[in-house]
């Protein structure tokens, strides 16, 4: 198995893609997840997710599996 699939970077990209999918369905669901991350993992982790999700969204990523722009 590819080591990248087990990396923190890969896990983060998967989480960002899930946030993007939720945003397409219901923006509040995406924002709720980011707030849960803020409570459980801290402000820095939440800000990183929010920034990367915003960046990917602006590049046209809507959460398709494996897509990272």
JSON list of N, CA, C and O in Angstrom, two decimals, residues 7-34:
[
{"chain": "A", "resi": 7, "resn": "UNK", "atom": "N", "xyz": [-0.49, 8.94, 5.43]},
{"chain": "A", "resi": 7, "resn": "UNK", "atom": "CA", "xyz": [0.16, 10.14, 5.96]},
{"chain": "A", "resi": 7, "resn": "UNK", "atom": "C", "xyz": [-0.86, 11.11, 6.55]},
{"chain": "A", "resi": 7, "resn": "UNK", "atom": "O", "xyz": [-2.05, 11.08, 6.23]},
{"chain": "A", "resi": 8, "resn": "UNK", "atom": "N", "xyz": [-0.36, 12.01, 7.37]},
{"chain": "A", "resi": 8, "resn": "UNK", "atom": "CA", "xyz": [-1.20, 13.06, 7.94]},
{"chain": "A", "resi": 8, "resn": "UNK", "atom": "C", "xyz": [-1.70, 13.99, 6.82]},
{"chain": "A", "resi": 8, "resn": "UNK", "atom": "O", "xyz": [-2.85, 14.44, 6.86]},
{"chain": "A", "resi": 9, "resn": "UNK", "atom": "N", "xyz": [-0.86, 14.23, 5.82]},
{"chain": "A", "resi": 9, "resn": "UNK", "atom": "CA", "xyz": [-1.27, 15.08, 4.70]},
{"chain": "A", "resi": 9, "resn": "UNK", "atom": "C", "xyz": [-2.47, 14.47, 3.96]},
{"chain": "A", "resi": 9, "resn": "UNK", "atom": "O", "xyz": [-3.42, 15.17, 3.63]},
{"chain": "A", "resi": 10, "resn": "UNK", "atom": "N", "xyz": [-2.42, 13.18, 3.72]},
{"chain": "A", "resi": 10, "resn": "UNK", "atom": "CA", "xyz": [-3.52, 12.50, 3.03]},
{"chain": "A", "resi": 10, "resn": "UNK", "atom": "C", "xyz": [-4.80, 12.57, 3.88]},
{"chain": "A", "resi": 10, "resn": "UNK", "atom": "O", "xyz": [-5.88, 12.85, 3.37]},
{"chain": "A", "resi": 11, "resn": "UNK", "atom": "N", "xyz": [-4.67, 12.31, 5.19]},
{"chain": "A", "resi": 11, "resn": "UNK", "atom": "CA", "xyz": [-5.83, 12.37, 6.08]},
{"chain": "A", "resi": 11, "resn": "UNK", "atom": "C", "xyz": [-6.44, 13.77, 6.05]},
{"chain": "A", "resi": 11, "resn": "UNK", "atom": "O", "xyz": [-7.64, 13.94, 5.95]},
{"chain": "A", "resi": 12, "resn": "UNK", "atom": "N", "xyz": [-5.59, 14.78, 6.09]},
{"chain": "A", "resi": 12, "resn": "UNK", "atom": "CA", "xyz": [-6.05, 16.17, 6.06]},
{"chain": "A", "resi": 12, "resn": "UNK", "atom": "C", "xyz": [-6.79, 16.46, 4.75]},
{"chain": "A", "resi": 12, "resn": "UNK", "atom": "O", "xyz": [-7.87, 17.06, 4.77]},
{"chain": "A", "resi": 13, "resn": "UNK", "atom": "N", "xyz": [-6.24, 16.03, 3.63]},
{"chain": "A", "resi": 13, "resn": "UNK", "atom": "CA", "xyz": [-6.89, 16.26, 2.34]},
{"chain": "A", "resi": 13, "resn": "UNK", "atom": "C", "xyz": [-8.25, 15.58, 2.29]},
{"chain": "A", "resi": 13, "resn": "UNK", "atom": "O", "xyz": [-9.21, 16.15, 1.77]},
{"chain": "A", "resi": 14, "resn": "UNK", "atom": "N", "xyz": [-8.35, 14.37, 2.83]},
{"chain": "A", "resi": 14, "resn": "UNK", "atom": "CA", "xyz": [-9.64, 13.67, 2.87]},
{"chain": "A", "resi": 14, "resn": "UNK", "atom": "C", "xyz": [-10.65, 14.45, 3.70]},
{"chain": "A", "resi": 14, "resn": "UNK", "atom": "O", "xyz": [-11.82, 14.56, 3.33]},
{"chain": "A", "resi": 15, "resn": "UNK", "atom": "N", "xyz": [-10.20, 14.97, 4.84]},
{"chain": "A", "resi": 15, "resn": "UNK", "atom": "CA", "xyz": [-11.10, 15.74, 5.70]},
{"chain": "A", "resi": 15, "resn": "UNK", "atom": "C", "xyz": [-11.56, 17.03, 5.00]},
{"chain": "A", "resi": 15, "resn": "UNK", "atom": "O", "xyz": [-12.74, 17.39, 5.06]},
{"chain": "A", "resi": 16, "resn": "UNK", "atom": "N", "xyz": [-10.65, 17.69, 4.31]},
{"chain": "A", "resi": 16, "resn": "UNK", "atom": "CA", "xyz": [-11.01, 18.90, 3.57]},
{"chain": "A", "resi": 16, "resn": "UNK", "atom": "C", "xyz": [-12.02, 18.56, 2.48]},
{"chain": "A", "resi": 16, "resn": "UNK", "atom": "O", "xyz": [-13.03, 19.27, 2.32]},
{"chain": "A", "resi": 17, "resn": "UNK", "atom": "N", "xyz": [-11.80, 17.47, 1.75]},
{"chain": "A", "resi": 17, "resn": "UNK", "atom": "CA", "xyz": [-12.75, 17.08, 0.70]},
{"chain": "A", "resi": 17, "resn": "UNK", "atom": "C", "xyz": [-14.13, 16.79, 1.30]},
{"chain": "A", "resi": 17, "resn": "UNK", "atom": "O", "xyz": [-15.15, 17.15, 0.72]},
{"chain": "A", "resi": 18, "resn": "UNK", "atom": "N", "xyz": [-14.17, 16.16, 2.47]},
{"chain": "A", "resi": 18, "resn": "UNK", "atom": "CA", "xyz": [-15.46, 15.91, 3.12]},
{"chain": "A", "resi": 18, "resn": "UNK", "atom": "C", "xyz": [-16.15, 17.21, 3.49]},
{"chain": "A", "resi": 18, "resn": "UNK", "atom": "O", "xyz": [-17.35, 17.37, 3.29]},
{"chain": "A", "resi": 19, "resn": "UNK", "atom": "N", "xyz": [-15.41, 18.17, 3.99]},
{"chain": "A", "resi": 19, "resn": "UNK", "atom": "CA", "xyz": [-15.97, 19.49, 4.30]},
{"chain": "A", "resi": 19, "resn": "UNK", "atom": "C", "xyz": [-16.54, 20.13, 3.04]},
{"chain": "A", "resi": 19, "resn": "UNK", "atom": "O", "xyz": [-17.63, 20.72, 3.06]},
{"chain": "A", "resi": 20, "resn": "UNK", "atom": "N", "xyz": [-15.83, 20.00, 1.92]},
{"chain": "A", "resi": 20, "resn": "UNK", "atom": "CA", "xyz": [-16.32, 20.56, 0.66]},
{"chain": "A", "resi": 20, "resn": "UNK", "atom": "C", "xyz": [-17.61, 19.88, 0.21]},
{"chain": "A", "resi": 20, "resn": "UNK", "atom": "O", "xyz": [-18.54, 20.55, -0.26]},
{"chain": "A", "resi": 21, "resn": "UNK", "atom": "N", "xyz": [-17.69, 18.56, 0.36]},
{"chain": "A", "resi": 21, "resn": "UNK", "atom": "CA", "xyz": [-18.93, 17.85, 0.01]},
{"chain": "A", "resi": 21, "resn": "UNK", "atom": "C", "xyz": [-20.08, 18.32, 0.89]},
{"chain": "A", "resi": 21, "resn": "UNK", "atom": "O", "xyz": [-21.19, 18.53, 0.41]},
{"chain": "A", "resi": 22, "resn": "UNK", "atom": "N", "xyz": [-19.81, 18.48, 2.20]},
{"chain": "A", "resi": 22, "resn": "UNK", "atom": "CA", "xyz": [-20.85, 18.98, 3.10]},
{"chain": "A", "resi": 22, "resn": "UNK", "atom": "C", "xyz": [-21.26, 20.39, 2.70]},
{"chain": "A", "resi": 22, "resn": "UNK", "atom": "O", "xyz": [-22.43, 20.74, 2.76]},
{"chain": "A", "resi": 23, "resn": "UNK", "atom": "N", "xyz": [-20.31, 21.19, 2.28]},
{"chain": "A", "resi": 23, "resn": "UNK", "atom": "CA", "xyz": [-20.64, 22.57, 1.89]},
{"chain": "A", "resi": 23, "resn": "UNK", "atom": "C", "xyz": [-21.58, 22.58, 0.70]},
{"chain": "A", "resi": 23, "resn": "UNK", "atom": "O", "xyz": [-22.49, 23.41, 0.63]},
{"chain": "A", "resi": 24, "resn": "UNK", "atom": "N", "xyz": [-21.37, 21.67, -0.23]},
{"chain": "A", "resi": 24, "resn": "UNK", "atom": "CA", "xyz": [-22.27, 21.57, -1.39]},
{"chain": "A", "resi": 24, "resn": "UNK", "atom": "C", "xyz": [-23.69, 21.22, -0.92]},
{"chain": "A", "resi": 24, "resn": "UNK", "atom": "O", "xyz": [-24.66, 21.79, -1.40]},
{"chain": "A", "resi": 25, "resn": "UNK", "atom": "N", "xyz": [-23.78, 20.29, 0.03]},
{"chain": "A", "resi": 25, "resn": "UNK", "atom": "CA", "xyz": [-25.08, 19.84, 0.55]},
{"chain": "A", "resi": 25, "resn": "UNK", "atom": "C", "xyz": [-25.74, 20.87, 1.46]},
{"chain": "A", "resi": 25, "resn": "UNK", "atom": "O", "xyz": [-26.93, 21.16, 1.33]},
{"chain": "A", "resi": 26, "resn": "UNK", "atom": "N", "xyz": [-24.96, 21.35, 2.43]},
{"chain": "A", "resi": 26, "resn": "UNK", "atom": "CA", "xyz": [-25.50, 22.21, 3.48]},
{"chain": "A", "resi": 26, "resn": "UNK", "atom": "C", "xyz": [-24.32, 22.91, 4.17]},
{"chain": "A", "resi": 26, "resn": "UNK", "atom": "O", "xyz": [-23.59, 22.28, 4.94]},
{"chain": "A", "resi": 27, "resn": "UNK", "atom": "N", "xyz": [-24.14, 24.17, 3.89]},
{"chain": "A", "resi": 27, "resn": "UNK", "atom": "CA", "xyz": [-22.99, 24.93, 4.42]},
{"chain": "A", "resi": 27, "resn": "UNK", "atom": "C", "xyz": [-22.90, 24.83, 5.94]},
{"chain": "A", "resi": 27, "resn": "UNK", "atom": "O", "xyz": [-21.80, 24.77, 6.50]},
{"chain": "A", "resi": 28, "resn": "UNK", "atom": "N", "xyz": [-24.03, 24.80, 6.62]},
{"chain": "A", "resi": 28, "resn": "UNK", "atom": "CA", "xyz": [-24.03, 24.72, 8.08]},
{"chain": "A", "resi": 28, "resn": "UNK", "atom": "C", "xyz": [-23.37, 23.44, 8.58]},
{"chain": "A", "resi": 28, "resn": "UNK", "atom": "O", "xyz": [-22.72, 23.44, 9.63]},
{"chain": "A", "resi": 29, "resn": "UNK", "atom": "N", "xyz": [-23.54, 22.34, 7.85]},
{"chain": "A", "resi": 29, "resn": "UNK", "atom": "CA", "xyz": [-22.92, 21.08, 8.24]},
{"chain": "A", "resi": 29, "resn": "UNK", "atom": "C", "xyz": [-21.40, 21.20, 8.20]},
{"chain": "A", "resi": 29, "resn": "UNK", "atom": "O", "xyz": [-20.70, 20.73, 9.09]},
{"chain": "A", "resi": 30, "resn": "UNK", "atom": "N", "xyz": [-20.89, 21.85, 7.16]},
{"chain": "A", "resi": 30, "resn": "UNK", "atom": "CA", "xyz": [-19.44, 22.05, 7.03]},
{"chain": "A", "resi": 30, "resn": "UNK", "atom": "C", "xyz": [-18.93, 22.93, 8.17]},
{"chain": "A", "resi": 30, "resn": "UNK", "atom": "O", "xyz": [-17.90, 22.63, 8.80]},
{"chain": "A", "resi": 31, "resn": "UNK", "atom": "N", "xyz": [-19.64, 24.00, 8.46]},
{"chain": "A", "resi": 31, "resn": "UNK", "atom": "CA", "xyz": [-19.22, 24.92, 9.52]},
{"chain": "A", "resi": 31, "resn": "UNK", "atom": "C", "xyz": [-19.29, 24.26, 10.89]},
{"chain": "A", "resi": 31, "resn": "UNK", "atom": "O", "xyz": [-18.43, 24.50, 11.74]},
{"chain": "A", "resi": 32, "resn": "UNK", "atom": "N", "xyz": [-20.28, 23.41, 11.11]},
{"chain": "A", "resi": 32, "resn": "UNK", "atom": "CA", "xyz": [-20.40, 22.69, 12.38]},
{"chain": "A", "resi": 32, "resn": "UNK", "atom": "C", "xyz": [-19.21, 21.78, 12.60]},
{"chain": "A", "resi": 32, "resn": "UNK", "atom": "O", "xyz": [-18.70, 21.67, 13.72]},
{"chain": "A", "resi": 33, "resn": "UNK", "atom": "N", "xyz": [-18.76, 21.13, 11.54]},
{"chain": "A", "resi": 33, "resn": "UNK", "atom": "CA", "xyz": [-17.59, 20.25, 11.67]},
{"chain": "A", "resi": 33, "resn": "UNK", "atom": "C", "xyz": [-16.36, 21.06, 12.06]},
{"chain": "A", "resi": 33, "resn": "UNK", "atom": "O", "xyz": [-15.61, 20.66, 12.95]},
{"chain": "A", "resi": 34, "resn": "UNK", "atom": "N", "xyz": [-16.17, 22.19, 11.41]},
{"chain": "A", "resi": 34, "resn": "UNK", "atom": "CA", "xyz": [-15.01, 23.03, 11.73]},
{"chain": "A", "resi": 34, "resn": "UNK", "atom": "C", "xyz": [-15.07, 23.49, 13.18]},
{"chain": "A", "resi": 34, "resn": "UNK", "atom": "O", "xyz": [-14.05, 23.52, 13.88]}
]
